[in-house]
PDB file of C-alpha atoms in Angstrom:
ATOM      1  CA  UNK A  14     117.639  25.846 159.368  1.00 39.00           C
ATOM      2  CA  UNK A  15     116.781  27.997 156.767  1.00 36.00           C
ATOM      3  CA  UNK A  16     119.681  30.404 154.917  1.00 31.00           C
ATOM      4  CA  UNK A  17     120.262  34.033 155.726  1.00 29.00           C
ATOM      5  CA  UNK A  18     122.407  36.649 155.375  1.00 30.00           C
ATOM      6  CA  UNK A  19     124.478  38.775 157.122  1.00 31.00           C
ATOM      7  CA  UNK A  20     125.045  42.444 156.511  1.00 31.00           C
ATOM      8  CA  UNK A  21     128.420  44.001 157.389  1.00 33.00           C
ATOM      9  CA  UNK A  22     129.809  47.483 156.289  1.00 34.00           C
ATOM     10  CA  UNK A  23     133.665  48.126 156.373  1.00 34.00           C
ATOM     11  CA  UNK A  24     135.754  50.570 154.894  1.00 34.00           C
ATOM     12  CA  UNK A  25     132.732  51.706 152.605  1.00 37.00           C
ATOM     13  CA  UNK A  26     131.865  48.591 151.112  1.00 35.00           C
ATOM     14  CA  UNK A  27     129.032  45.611 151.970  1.00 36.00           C
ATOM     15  CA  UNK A  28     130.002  42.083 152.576  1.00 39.00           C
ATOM     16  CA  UNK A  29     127.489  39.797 151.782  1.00 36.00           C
ATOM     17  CA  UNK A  30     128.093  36.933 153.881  1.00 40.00           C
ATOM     18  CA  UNK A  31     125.523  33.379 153.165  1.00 38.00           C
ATOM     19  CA  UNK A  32     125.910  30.829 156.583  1.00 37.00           C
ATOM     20  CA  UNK A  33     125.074  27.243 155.130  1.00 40.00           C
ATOM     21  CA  UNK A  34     122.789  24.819 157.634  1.00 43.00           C
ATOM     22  CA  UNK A  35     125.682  22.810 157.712  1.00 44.00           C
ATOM     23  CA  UNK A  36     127.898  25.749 159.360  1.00 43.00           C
ATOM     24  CA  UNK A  37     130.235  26.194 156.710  1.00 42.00           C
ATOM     25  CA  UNK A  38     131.064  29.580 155.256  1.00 42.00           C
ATOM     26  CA  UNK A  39     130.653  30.380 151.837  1.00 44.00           C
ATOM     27  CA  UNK A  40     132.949  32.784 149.578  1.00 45.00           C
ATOM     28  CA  UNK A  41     131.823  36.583 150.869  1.00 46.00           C
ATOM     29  CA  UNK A  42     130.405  38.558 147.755  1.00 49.00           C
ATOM     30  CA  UNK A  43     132.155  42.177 147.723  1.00 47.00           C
ATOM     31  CA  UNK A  44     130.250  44.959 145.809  1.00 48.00           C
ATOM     32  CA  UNK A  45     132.513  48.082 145.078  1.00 47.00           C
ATOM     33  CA  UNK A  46     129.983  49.830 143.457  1.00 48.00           C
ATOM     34  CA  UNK A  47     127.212  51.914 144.980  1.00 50.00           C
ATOM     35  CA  UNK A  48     124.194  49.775 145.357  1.00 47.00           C
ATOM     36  CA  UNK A  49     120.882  50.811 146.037  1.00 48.00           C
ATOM     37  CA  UNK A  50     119.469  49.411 149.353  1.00 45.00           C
ATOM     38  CA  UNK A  51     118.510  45.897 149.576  1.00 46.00           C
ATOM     39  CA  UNK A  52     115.637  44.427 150.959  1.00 45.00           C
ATOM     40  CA  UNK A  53     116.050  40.884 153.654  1.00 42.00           C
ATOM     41  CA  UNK A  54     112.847  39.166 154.233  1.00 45.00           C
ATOM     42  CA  UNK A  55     112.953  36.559 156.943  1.00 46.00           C
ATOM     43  CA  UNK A  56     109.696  35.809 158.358  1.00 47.00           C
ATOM     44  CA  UNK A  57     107.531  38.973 156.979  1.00 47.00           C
ATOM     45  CA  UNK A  58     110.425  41.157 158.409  1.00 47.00           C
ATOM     46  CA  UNK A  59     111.920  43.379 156.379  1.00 47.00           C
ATOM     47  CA  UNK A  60     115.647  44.956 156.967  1.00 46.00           C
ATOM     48  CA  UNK A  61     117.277  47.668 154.415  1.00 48.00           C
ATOM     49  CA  UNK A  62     120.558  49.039 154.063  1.00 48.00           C
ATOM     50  CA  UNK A  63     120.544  52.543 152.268  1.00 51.00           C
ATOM     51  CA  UNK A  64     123.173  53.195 150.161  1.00 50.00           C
ATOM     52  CA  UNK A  65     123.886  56.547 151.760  1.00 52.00           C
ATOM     53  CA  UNK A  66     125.150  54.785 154.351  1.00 51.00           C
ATOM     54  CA  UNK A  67     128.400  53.834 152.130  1.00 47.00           C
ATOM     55  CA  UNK A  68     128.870  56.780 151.117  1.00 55.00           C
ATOM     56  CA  UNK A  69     128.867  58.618 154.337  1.00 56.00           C
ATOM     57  CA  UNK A  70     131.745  56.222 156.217  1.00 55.00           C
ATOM     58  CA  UNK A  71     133.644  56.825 153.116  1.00 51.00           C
ATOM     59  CA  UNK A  72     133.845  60.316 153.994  1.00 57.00           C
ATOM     60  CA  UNK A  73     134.509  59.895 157.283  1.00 54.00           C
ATOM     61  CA  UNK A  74     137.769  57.328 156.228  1.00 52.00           C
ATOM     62  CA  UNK A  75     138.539  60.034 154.137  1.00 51.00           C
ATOM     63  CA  UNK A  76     138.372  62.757 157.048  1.00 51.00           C
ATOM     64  CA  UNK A  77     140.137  60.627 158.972  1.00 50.00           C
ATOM     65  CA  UNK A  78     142.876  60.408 157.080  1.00 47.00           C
ATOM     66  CA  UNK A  79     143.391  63.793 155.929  1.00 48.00           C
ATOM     67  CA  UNK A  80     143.276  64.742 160.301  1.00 48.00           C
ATOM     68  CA  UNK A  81     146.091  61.944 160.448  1.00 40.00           C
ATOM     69  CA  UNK A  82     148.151  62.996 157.715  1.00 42.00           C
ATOM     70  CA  UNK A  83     147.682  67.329 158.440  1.00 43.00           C
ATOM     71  CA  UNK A  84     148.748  66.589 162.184  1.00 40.00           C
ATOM     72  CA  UNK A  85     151.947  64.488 160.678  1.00 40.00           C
ATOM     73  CA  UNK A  86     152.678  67.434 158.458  1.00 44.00           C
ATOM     74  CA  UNK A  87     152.915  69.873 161.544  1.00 53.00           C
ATOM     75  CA  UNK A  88     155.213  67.903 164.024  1.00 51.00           C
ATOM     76  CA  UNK A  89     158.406  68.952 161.609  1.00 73.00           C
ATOM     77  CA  UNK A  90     161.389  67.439 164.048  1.00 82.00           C
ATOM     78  CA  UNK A  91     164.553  67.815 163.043  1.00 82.00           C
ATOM     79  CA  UNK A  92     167.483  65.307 163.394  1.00 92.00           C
ATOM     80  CA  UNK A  93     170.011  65.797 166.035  1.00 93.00           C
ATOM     81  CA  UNK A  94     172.710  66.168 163.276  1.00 94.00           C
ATOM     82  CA  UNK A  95     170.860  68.280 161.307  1.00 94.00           C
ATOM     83  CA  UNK A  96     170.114  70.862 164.243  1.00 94.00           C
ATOM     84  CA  UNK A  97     173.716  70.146 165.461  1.00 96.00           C
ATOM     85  CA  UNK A  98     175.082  71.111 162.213  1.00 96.00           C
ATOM     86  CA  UNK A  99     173.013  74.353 161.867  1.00 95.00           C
ATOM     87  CA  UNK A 100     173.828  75.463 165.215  1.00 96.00           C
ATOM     88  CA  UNK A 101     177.663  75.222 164.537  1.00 97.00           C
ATOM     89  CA  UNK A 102     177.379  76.907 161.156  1.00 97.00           C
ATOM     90  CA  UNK A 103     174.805  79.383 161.917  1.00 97.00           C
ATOM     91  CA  UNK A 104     176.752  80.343 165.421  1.00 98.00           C
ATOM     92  CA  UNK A 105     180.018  80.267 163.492  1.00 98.00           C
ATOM     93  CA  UNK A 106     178.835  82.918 160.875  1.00 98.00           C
ATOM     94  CA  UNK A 107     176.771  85.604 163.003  1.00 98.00           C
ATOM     95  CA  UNK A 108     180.419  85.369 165.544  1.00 98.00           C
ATOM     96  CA  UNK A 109     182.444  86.068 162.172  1.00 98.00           C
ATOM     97  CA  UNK A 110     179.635  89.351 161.579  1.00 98.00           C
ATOM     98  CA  UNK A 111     180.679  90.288 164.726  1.00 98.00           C
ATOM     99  CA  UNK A 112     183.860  90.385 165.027  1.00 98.00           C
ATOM    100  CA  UNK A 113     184.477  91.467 161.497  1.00 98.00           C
ATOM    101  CA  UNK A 114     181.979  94.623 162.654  1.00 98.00           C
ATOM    102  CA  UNK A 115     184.436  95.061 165.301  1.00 98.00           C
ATOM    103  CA  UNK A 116     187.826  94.871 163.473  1.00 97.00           C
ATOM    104  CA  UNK A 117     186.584  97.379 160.901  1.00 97.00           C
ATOM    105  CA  UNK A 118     185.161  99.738 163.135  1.00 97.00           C
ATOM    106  CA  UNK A 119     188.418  99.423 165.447  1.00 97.00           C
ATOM    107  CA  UNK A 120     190.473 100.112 161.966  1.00 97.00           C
ATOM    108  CA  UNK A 121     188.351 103.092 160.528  1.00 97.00           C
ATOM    109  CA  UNK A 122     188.508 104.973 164.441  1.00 96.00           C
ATOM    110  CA  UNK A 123     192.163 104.479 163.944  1.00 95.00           C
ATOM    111  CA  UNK A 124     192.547 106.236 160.135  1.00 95.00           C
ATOM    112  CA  UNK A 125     190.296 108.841 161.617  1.00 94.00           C
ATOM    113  CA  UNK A 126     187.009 107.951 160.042  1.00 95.00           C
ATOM    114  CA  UNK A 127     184.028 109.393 162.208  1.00 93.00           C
ATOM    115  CA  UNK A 128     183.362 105.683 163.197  1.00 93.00           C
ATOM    116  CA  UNK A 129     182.377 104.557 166.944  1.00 94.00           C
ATOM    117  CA  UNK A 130     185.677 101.738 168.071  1.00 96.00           C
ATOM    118  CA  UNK A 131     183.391  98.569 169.368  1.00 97.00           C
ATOM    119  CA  UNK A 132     186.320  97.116 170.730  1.00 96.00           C
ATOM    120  CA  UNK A 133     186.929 100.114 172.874  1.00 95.00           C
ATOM    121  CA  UNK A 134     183.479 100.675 173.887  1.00 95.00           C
ATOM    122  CA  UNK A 135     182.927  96.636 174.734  1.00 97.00           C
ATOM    123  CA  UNK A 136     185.741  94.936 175.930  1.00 96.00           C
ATOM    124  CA  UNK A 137     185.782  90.893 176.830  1.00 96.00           C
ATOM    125  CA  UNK A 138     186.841  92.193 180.370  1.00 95.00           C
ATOM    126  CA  UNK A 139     185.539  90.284 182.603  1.00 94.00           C
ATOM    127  CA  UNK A 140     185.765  90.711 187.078  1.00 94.00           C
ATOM    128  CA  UNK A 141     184.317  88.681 189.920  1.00 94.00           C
ATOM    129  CA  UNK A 142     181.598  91.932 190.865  1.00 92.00           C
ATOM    130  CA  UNK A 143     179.927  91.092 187.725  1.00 96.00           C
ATOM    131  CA  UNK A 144     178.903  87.638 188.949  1.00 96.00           C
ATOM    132  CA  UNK A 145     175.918  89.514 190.329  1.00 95.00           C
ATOM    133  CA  UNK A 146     174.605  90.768 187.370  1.00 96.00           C
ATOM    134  CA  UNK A 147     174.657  87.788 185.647  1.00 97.00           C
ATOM    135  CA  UNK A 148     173.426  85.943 188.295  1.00 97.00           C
ATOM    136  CA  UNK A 149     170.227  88.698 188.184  1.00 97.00           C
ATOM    137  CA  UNK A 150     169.801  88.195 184.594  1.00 97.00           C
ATOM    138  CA  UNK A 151     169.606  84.487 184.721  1.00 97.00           C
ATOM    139  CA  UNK A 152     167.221  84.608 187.091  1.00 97.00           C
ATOM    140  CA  UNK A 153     165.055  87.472 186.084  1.00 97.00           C
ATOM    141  CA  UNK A 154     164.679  86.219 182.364  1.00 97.00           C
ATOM    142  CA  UNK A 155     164.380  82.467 183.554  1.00 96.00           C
ATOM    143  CA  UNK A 156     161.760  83.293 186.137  1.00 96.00           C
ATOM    144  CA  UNK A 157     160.151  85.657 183.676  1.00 96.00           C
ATOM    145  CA  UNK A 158     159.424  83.173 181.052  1.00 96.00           C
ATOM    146  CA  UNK A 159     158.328  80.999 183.316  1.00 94.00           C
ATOM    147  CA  UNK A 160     155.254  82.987 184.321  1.00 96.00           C
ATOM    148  CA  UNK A 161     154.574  83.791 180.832  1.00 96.00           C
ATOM    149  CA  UNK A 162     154.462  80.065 179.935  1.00 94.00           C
ATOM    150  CA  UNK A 163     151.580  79.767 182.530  1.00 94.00           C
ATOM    151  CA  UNK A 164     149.861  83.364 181.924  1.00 96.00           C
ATOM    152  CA  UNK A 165     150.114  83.825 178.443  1.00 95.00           C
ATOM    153  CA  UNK A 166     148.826  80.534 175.950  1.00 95.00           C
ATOM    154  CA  UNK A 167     150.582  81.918 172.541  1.00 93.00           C
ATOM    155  CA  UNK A 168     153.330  82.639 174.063  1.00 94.00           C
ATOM    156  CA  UNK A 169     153.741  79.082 175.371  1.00 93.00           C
ATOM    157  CA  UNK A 170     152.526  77.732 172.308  1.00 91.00           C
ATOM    158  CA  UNK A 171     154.870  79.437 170.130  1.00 90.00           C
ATOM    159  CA  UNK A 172     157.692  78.479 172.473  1.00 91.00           C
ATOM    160  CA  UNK A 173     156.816  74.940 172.645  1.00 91.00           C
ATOM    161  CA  UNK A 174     156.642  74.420 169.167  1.00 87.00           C
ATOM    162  CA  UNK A 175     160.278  75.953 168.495  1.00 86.00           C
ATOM    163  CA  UNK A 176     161.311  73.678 171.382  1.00 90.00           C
ATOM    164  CA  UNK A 177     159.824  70.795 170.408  1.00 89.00           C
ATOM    165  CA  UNK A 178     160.751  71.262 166.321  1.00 86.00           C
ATOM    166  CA  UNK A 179     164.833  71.917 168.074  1.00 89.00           C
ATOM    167  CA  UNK A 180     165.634  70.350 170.916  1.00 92.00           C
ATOM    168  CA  UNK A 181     163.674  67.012 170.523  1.00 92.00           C
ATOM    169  CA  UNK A 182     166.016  64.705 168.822  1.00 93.00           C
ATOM    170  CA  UNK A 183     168.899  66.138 170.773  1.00 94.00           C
ATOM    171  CA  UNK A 184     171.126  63.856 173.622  1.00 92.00           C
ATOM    172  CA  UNK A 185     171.129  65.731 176.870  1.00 88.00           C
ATOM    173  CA  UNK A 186     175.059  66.711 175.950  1.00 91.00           C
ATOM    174  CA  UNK A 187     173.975  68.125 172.994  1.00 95.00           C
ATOM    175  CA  UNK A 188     171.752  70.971 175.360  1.00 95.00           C
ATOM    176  CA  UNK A 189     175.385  72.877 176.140  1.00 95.00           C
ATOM    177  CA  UNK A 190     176.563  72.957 172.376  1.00 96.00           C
ATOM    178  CA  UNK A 191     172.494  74.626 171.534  1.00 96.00           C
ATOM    179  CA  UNK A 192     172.947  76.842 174.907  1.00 96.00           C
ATOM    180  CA  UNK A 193     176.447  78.192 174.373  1.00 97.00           C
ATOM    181  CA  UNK A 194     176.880  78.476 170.977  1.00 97.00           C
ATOM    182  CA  UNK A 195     174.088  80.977 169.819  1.00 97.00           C
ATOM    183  CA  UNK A 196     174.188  82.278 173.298  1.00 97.00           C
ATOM    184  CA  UNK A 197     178.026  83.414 172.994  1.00 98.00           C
ATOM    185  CA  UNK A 198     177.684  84.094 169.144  1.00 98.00           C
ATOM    186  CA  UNK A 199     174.360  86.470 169.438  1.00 98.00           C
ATOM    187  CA  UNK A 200     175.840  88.416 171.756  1.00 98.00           C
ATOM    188  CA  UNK A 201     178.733  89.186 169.962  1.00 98.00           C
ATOM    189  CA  UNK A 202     177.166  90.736 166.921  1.00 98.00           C
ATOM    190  CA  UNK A 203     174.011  92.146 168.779  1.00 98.00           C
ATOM    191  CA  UNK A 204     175.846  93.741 172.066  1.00 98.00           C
ATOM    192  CA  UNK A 205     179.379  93.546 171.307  1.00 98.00           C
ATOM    193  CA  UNK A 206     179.154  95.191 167.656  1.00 98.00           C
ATOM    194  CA  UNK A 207     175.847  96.344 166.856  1.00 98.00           C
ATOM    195  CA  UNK A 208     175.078  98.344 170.563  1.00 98.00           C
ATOM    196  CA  UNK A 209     178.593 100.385 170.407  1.00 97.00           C
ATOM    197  CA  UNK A 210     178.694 100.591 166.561  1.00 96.00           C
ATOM    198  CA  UNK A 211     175.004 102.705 166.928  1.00 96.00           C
ATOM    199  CA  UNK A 212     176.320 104.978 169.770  1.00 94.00           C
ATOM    200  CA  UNK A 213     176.716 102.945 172.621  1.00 95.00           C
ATOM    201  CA  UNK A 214     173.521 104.180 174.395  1.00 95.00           C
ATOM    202  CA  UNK A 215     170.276 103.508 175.280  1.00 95.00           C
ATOM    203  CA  UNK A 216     168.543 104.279 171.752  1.00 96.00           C
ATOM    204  CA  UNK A 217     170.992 102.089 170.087  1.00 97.00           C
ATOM    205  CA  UNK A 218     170.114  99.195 172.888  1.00 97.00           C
ATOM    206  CA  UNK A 219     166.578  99.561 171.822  1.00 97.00           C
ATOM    207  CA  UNK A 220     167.253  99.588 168.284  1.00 97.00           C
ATOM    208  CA  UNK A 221     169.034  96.051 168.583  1.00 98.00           C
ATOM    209  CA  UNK A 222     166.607  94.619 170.510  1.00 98.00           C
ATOM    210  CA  UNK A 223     164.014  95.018 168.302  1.00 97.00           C
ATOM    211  CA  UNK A 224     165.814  93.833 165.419  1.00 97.00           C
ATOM    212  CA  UNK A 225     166.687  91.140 168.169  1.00 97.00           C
ATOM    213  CA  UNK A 226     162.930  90.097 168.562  1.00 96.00           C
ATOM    214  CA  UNK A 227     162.033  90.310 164.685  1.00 95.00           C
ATOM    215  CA  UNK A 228     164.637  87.502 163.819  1.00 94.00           C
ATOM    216  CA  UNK A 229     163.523  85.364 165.915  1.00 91.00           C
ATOM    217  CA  UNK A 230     159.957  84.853 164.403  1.00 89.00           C
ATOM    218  CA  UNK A 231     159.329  81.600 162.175  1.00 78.00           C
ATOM    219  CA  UNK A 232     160.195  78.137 163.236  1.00 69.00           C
ATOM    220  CA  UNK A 233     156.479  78.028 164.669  1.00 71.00           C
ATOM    221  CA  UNK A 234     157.485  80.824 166.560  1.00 82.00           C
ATOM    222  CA  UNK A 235     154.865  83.854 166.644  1.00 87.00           C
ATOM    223  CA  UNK A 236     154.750  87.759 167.097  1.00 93.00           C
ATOM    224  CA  UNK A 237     154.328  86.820 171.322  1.00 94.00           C
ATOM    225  CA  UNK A 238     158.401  84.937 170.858  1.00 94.00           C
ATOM    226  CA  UNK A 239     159.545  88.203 169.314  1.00 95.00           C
ATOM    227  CA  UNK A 240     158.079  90.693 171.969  1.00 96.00           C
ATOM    228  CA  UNK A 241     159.422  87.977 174.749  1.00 96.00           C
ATOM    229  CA  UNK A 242     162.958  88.100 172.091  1.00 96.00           C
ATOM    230  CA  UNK A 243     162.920  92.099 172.196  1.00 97.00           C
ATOM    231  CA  UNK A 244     162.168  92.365 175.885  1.00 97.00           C
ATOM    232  CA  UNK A 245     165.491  89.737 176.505  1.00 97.00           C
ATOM    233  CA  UNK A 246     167.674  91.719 174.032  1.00 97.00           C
ATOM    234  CA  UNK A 247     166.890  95.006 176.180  1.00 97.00           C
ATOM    235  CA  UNK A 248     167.990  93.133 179.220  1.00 98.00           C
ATOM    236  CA  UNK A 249     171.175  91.946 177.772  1.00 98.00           C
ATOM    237  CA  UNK A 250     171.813  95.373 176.216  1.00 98.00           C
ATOM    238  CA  UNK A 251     171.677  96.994 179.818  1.00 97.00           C
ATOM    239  CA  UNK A 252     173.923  94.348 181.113  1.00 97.00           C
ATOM    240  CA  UNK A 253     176.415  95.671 178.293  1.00 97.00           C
ATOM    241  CA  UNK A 254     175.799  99.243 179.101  1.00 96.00           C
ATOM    242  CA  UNK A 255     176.264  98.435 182.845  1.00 95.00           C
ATOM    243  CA  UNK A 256     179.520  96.846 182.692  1.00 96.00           C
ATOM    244  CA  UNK A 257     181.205  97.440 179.270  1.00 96.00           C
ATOM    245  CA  UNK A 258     182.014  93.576 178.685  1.00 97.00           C
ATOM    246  CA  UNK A 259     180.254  91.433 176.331  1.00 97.00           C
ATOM    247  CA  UNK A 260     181.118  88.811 178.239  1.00 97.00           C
ATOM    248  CA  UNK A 261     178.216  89.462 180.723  1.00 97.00           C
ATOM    249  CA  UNK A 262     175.366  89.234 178.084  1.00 98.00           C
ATOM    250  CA  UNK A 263     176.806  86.434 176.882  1.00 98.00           C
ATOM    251  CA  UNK A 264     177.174  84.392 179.634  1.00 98.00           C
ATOM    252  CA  UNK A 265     173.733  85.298 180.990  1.00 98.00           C
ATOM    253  CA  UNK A 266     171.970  84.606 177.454  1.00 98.00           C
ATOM    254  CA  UNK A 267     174.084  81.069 177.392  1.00 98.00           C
ATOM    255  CA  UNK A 268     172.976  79.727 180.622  1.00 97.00           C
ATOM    256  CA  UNK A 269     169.543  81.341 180.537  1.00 97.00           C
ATOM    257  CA  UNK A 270     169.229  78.750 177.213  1.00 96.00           C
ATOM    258  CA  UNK A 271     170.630  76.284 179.121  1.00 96.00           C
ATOM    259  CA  UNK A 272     168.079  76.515 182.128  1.00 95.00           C
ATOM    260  CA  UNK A 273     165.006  76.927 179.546  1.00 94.00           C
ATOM    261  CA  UNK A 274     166.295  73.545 177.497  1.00 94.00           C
ATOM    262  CA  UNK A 275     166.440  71.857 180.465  1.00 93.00           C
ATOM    263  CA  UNK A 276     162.862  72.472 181.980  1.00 92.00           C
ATOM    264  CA  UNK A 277     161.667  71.301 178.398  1.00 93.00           C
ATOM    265  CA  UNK A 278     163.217  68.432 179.017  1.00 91.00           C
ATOM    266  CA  UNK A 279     162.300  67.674 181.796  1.00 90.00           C
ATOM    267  CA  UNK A 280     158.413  69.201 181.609  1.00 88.00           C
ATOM    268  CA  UNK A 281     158.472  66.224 178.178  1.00 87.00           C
ATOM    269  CA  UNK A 282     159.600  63.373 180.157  1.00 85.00           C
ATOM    270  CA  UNK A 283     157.233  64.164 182.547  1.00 81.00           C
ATOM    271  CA  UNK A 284     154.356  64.291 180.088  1.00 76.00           C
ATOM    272  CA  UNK A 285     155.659  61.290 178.407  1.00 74.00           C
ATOM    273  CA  UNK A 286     155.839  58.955 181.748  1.00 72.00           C
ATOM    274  CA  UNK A 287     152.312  59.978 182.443  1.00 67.00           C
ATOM    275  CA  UNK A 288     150.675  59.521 179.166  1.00 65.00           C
ATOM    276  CA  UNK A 289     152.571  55.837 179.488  1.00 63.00           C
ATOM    277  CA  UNK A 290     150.901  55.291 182.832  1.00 65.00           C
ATOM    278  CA  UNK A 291     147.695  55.847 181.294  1.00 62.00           C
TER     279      UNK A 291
END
């Protein structure tokens, strides 16, 4: 049998590989550098390689692992003690804005200063009747975002990714402590102390609703998360207007997180079992 060769391109590079009569394999040649293209005769037929060739499946590697290595760069999850710790810390300090708004204010109405009391104007009363707001709320703003996670692709893109950057790593436990916290906290500087503090009507509920929205942009969260943010913080700021308590925004922003982290959860375990199945 006479000897030929065999051509093979991998990762950029041609391995020359001779097949002896006697079926043994010899030691493959490896050429790193850029050859020009080779000629195999067998029999008056003539095969070439162009060197092009090389050149162009390096690039593609190279694409290839620049796709790989962007798409690593945007999944940014956090670890559950990391988020865990910036909830309590970041909860703990916007509840110590609010209630240090409302102790000052309370003080200066008291010395006479022409300062709005918060803690007259929202109380943490609290009666059965306004089970029925809340109750509204929760299901007005869950329902709500619901449709706008079907109708409305930036929206639900913007939300997933802040869902999926937050709640990921988390145990299912850990959903109440990310639900209650901010819930309890934002409401207390936003509704409890900001709403009364800039007249206790309904300019001052827009006013902190917009603010509302704008803070919650970043975190892979666009302009649609603030709109959806300022259109929540005007429901909550009725609710306060409506019944005087902070405790009814607060309890309807706290389970309302509750119900949305939970959907996630279960929408991802969903998509997770079926991508397994496949």
């Amino acid at each position: 049998m006479a000897e030929f060769y065999l051509y093979r391109k991998v990762t950029g590079l041609i391995d020359v590989q001779r097949v002896l009569p006697t079926g043994l394999w010899s030691k493959p040649k490896v050429h790193a550098k850029r050859k020009p293209a080779r000629k195999l005769e067998r029999t008056g037929e003539e095969v070439s390689i162009p060197s092009s060739s090389v050149d162009d499946n390096a690039q593609d590697m190279k694409m290839n692992s620049s796709d790989s290595s962007s798409k690593n760069r945007l999944i940014n999850i956090s670890s559950r003690s990391s988020v865990v710790q910036a909830c309590i810390i970041t909860s703990g300090l916007i509840a110590a804005l609010g209630v240090i708004i409302r102790q000052v204010s309370h003080v200066a109405s008291i010395e006479g200063l022409p300062v709005i009391d918060c803690t007259s104007e929202v109380s943490f009363s609290f009666e059965m009747r306004q089970l029925q707001l809340i109750t509204g709320l929760v299901v007005l703003i869950s329902s709500s975002r619901f449709l706008l996670l079907k109708l409305w692709p930036d929206f639900a893109e913007s939300s997933e990714a802040a869902n999926r950057q937050v709640l990921t790593s988390l145990q299912p436990i850990d959903y109440a402590l990310v639900a209650f916290l901010p819930g309890i906290s934002e409401e207390l500087l936003f509704r409890g102390a900001l709403i009364p503090l800039l007249g206790f009507n309904w300019a001052s509920v827009m006013l902190t609703a917009a603010i509302f929205g704008i803070l919650h942009l970043g975190g892979g969260r666009k302009y649609s998360f603030a709109i959806w943010a300022s259109f929540v913080g005007l429901a909550y700021g009725y609710a306060t207007i409506e019944s005087s308590s902070v405790v009814v925004p607060m309890a309807s922003h706290a389970l309302n997180n509750l119900v949305g982290g939970i959907l996630w959860r279960y929408q991802s375990m969903n998509l997770e079992n079926g991508e397994d199945q496949k």
